[in-house]
Amino acid sequence: MRKDFDPATVGPDERSAAKARLFDPEADGPWRGNLEGATLSTRCTLLAYGNDSPGAGPQLHVHPYDEVFIIVAGNARFFAGDAIIDATAGEVVFGPAGVPHRFENLGPGRLQTIDVHQGPLWLQADIADG
């Protein structure tokens, strides 16, 4: 049994439990949907991304907040600053705020990620490659 903190020291705030749709499982295209944290009164914005083409992925970009990528299916290669990180289904990759990054499907098959933006709104600046 876990008890990492004393529940008596934390009270509820004014927010209520809520639900919203992140993506339509039947939708086509790589960007299946996004859900801004403000919709659920939270500080995390979620994106659902996936593609079936090895080598395909978002262009180089940067955010003013941290981003966490959950690899749900497939294999990916992440380029974040000087780091190159290969990740597979079940793994998580961290992209620090202000570090330009991109990722691509390594194949075979579909790459599917859930991208957790550590901000209530999706803020992004695309950077032209070369």
Short mmCIF file of C-alpha atoms in Angstrom, two decimals:
data_model
loop_
_atom_site.label_atom_id
_atom_site.label_comp_id
_atom_site.label_asym_id
_atom_site.label_seq_id
_atom_site.Cartn_x
_atom_site.Cartn_y
_atom_site.Cartn_z
CA MET A 1 0.00 0.00 0.00
CA ARG A 2 1.44 3.38 -1.03
CA LYS A 3 1.31 6.46 1.12
CA ASP A 4 3.64 9.00 -0.48
CA PHE A 5 2.01 11.94 1.28
CA ASP A 6 -0.47 12.66 4.05
CA PRO A 7 -3.93 13.06 2.44
CA ALA A 8 -4.94 15.36 5.29
CA THR A 9 -2.49 17.97 3.93
CA VAL A 10 -4.19 18.24 0.53
CA GLY A 11 -7.70 19.48 -0.07
CA PRO A 12 -9.72 19.69 -3.25
CA ASP A 13 -9.60 22.90 -5.26
CA GLU A 14 -12.50 24.46 -7.17
CA ARG A 15 -12.14 22.16 -10.20
CA SER A 16 -14.45 19.23 -10.93
CA ALA A 17 -13.63 15.95 -12.63
CA ALA A 18 -14.24 16.25 -16.38
CA LYS A 19 -13.86 14.45 -19.68
CA ALA A 20 -13.21 15.52 -23.26
CA ARG A 21 -12.29 13.81 -26.54
CA LEU A 22 -8.62 13.86 -27.52
CA PHE A 23 -9.01 12.15 -30.89
CA ASP A 24 -11.36 10.29 -33.18
CA PRO A 25 -10.00 6.74 -33.57
CA GLU A 26 -11.43 6.63 -37.10
CA ALA A 27 -9.86 9.92 -38.26
CA ASP A 28 -7.31 9.97 -41.09
CA GLY A 29 -4.02 11.87 -41.17
CA PRO A 30 -1.13 12.08 -38.74
CA TRP A 31 -2.60 14.68 -36.36
CA ARG A 32 -5.57 12.84 -34.89
CA GLY A 33 -6.46 15.55 -32.42
CA ASN A 34 -5.40 17.80 -29.59
CA LEU A 35 -6.89 18.79 -26.28
CA GLU A 36 -5.79 22.00 -24.63
CA GLY A 37 -5.33 21.70 -20.90
CA ALA A 38 -7.60 24.67 -20.33
CA THR A 39 -10.52 22.52 -21.55
CA LEU A 40 -10.11 20.30 -18.50
CA SER A 41 -8.80 23.02 -16.16
CA THR A 42 -5.32 21.52 -16.13
CA ARG A 43 -1.84 22.68 -17.11
CA CYS A 44 -1.19 19.86 -19.63
CA THR A 45 -2.17 19.95 -23.29
CA LEU A 46 -2.38 16.60 -25.11
CA LEU A 47 -1.80 15.76 -28.76
CA ALA A 48 -2.40 12.47 -30.57
CA TYR A 49 0.02 11.91 -33.46
CA GLY A 50 0.61 8.94 -35.72
CA ASN A 51 1.73 7.97 -39.20
CA ASP A 52 2.29 4.81 -41.21
CA SER A 53 5.29 6.00 -43.27
CA PRO A 54 8.88 5.34 -42.16
CA GLY A 55 10.84 8.59 -42.21
CA ALA A 56 7.74 10.76 -41.75
CA GLY A 57 7.17 13.00 -38.77
CA PRO A 58 6.74 16.58 -37.60
CA GLN A 59 9.21 19.21 -38.78
CA LEU A 60 11.78 20.74 -36.44
CA HIS A 61 10.05 22.97 -33.88
CA VAL A 62 10.35 24.32 -30.34
CA HIS A 63 8.04 24.96 -27.37
CA PRO A 64 8.37 27.36 -24.40
CA TYR A 65 7.60 24.44 -22.01
CA ASP A 66 8.67 20.82 -21.50
CA GLU A 67 7.12 18.07 -23.63
CA VAL A 68 6.80 14.37 -22.85
CA PHE A 69 6.22 11.85 -25.65
CA ILE A 70 4.55 8.51 -24.90
CA ILE A 71 5.19 5.97 -27.64
CA VAL A 72 1.96 3.97 -27.84
CA ALA A 73 2.84 1.91 -30.93
CA GLY A 74 5.80 1.53 -33.27
CA ASN A 75 9.35 2.83 -33.27
CA ALA A 76 10.55 6.44 -33.34
CA ARG A 77 13.76 8.40 -33.60
CA PHE A 78 13.81 11.71 -31.73
CA PHE A 79 16.17 14.56 -32.51
CA ALA A 80 16.31 17.02 -29.58
CA GLY A 81 19.15 19.52 -29.65
CA ASP A 82 22.30 17.39 -30.03
CA ALA A 83 20.61 14.21 -28.73
CA ILE A 84 19.34 11.39 -30.91
CA ILE A 85 17.06 8.96 -29.04
CA ASP A 86 15.44 5.82 -30.43
CA ALA A 87 12.28 4.75 -28.60
CA THR A 88 9.72 2.01 -29.00
CA ALA A 89 6.18 1.28 -27.80
CA GLY A 90 5.92 1.55 -24.03
CA GLU A 91 8.77 4.04 -23.69
CA VAL A 92 8.66 7.75 -22.87
CA VAL A 93 10.92 10.52 -24.19
CA PHE A 94 11.45 13.93 -22.55
CA GLY A 95 11.98 17.11 -24.58
CA PRO A 96 13.10 20.09 -22.47
CA ALA A 97 11.63 23.57 -22.95
CA GLY A 98 13.41 25.69 -25.53
CA VAL A 99 15.23 22.77 -27.20
CA PRO A 100 14.38 22.38 -30.91
CA HIS A 101 13.17 18.87 -31.66
CA ARG A 102 11.48 16.60 -34.16
CA PHE A 103 10.82 12.89 -34.49
CA GLU A 104 10.19 10.37 -37.22
CA ASN A 105 8.71 6.94 -37.70
CA LEU A 106 11.45 4.30 -37.90
CA GLY A 107 9.03 1.60 -39.08
CA PRO A 108 8.00 -1.00 -39.66
CA GLY A 109 4.33 -0.10 -39.42
CA ARG A 110 2.54 2.65 -37.59
CA LEU A 111 4.05 5.09 -35.12
CA GLN A 112 1.48 6.38 -32.61
CA THR A 113 2.32 8.85 -29.86
CA ILE A 114 0.56 10.84 -27.20
CA ASP A 115 2.43 14.12 -26.71
CA VAL A 116 2.05 15.83 -23.34
CA HIS A 117 2.73 19.57 -23.52
CA GLN A 118 3.40 21.05 -20.09
CA GLY A 119 1.21 24.09 -20.69
CA PRO A 120 -2.52 24.86 -20.80
CA LEU A 121 -2.27 25.88 -24.50
CA TRP A 122 -0.40 24.38 -27.47
CA LEU A 123 2.37 26.88 -28.27
CA GLN A 124 4.86 26.03 -31.04
CA ALA A 125 7.35 27.75 -33.32
CA ASP A 126 8.32 25.78 -36.44
CA ILE A 127 11.96 26.01 -37.52
CA ALA A 128 12.95 25.68 -41.18
CA ASP A 129 15.23 22.68 -41.75
CA GLY A 130 18.49 23.64 -43.49
#
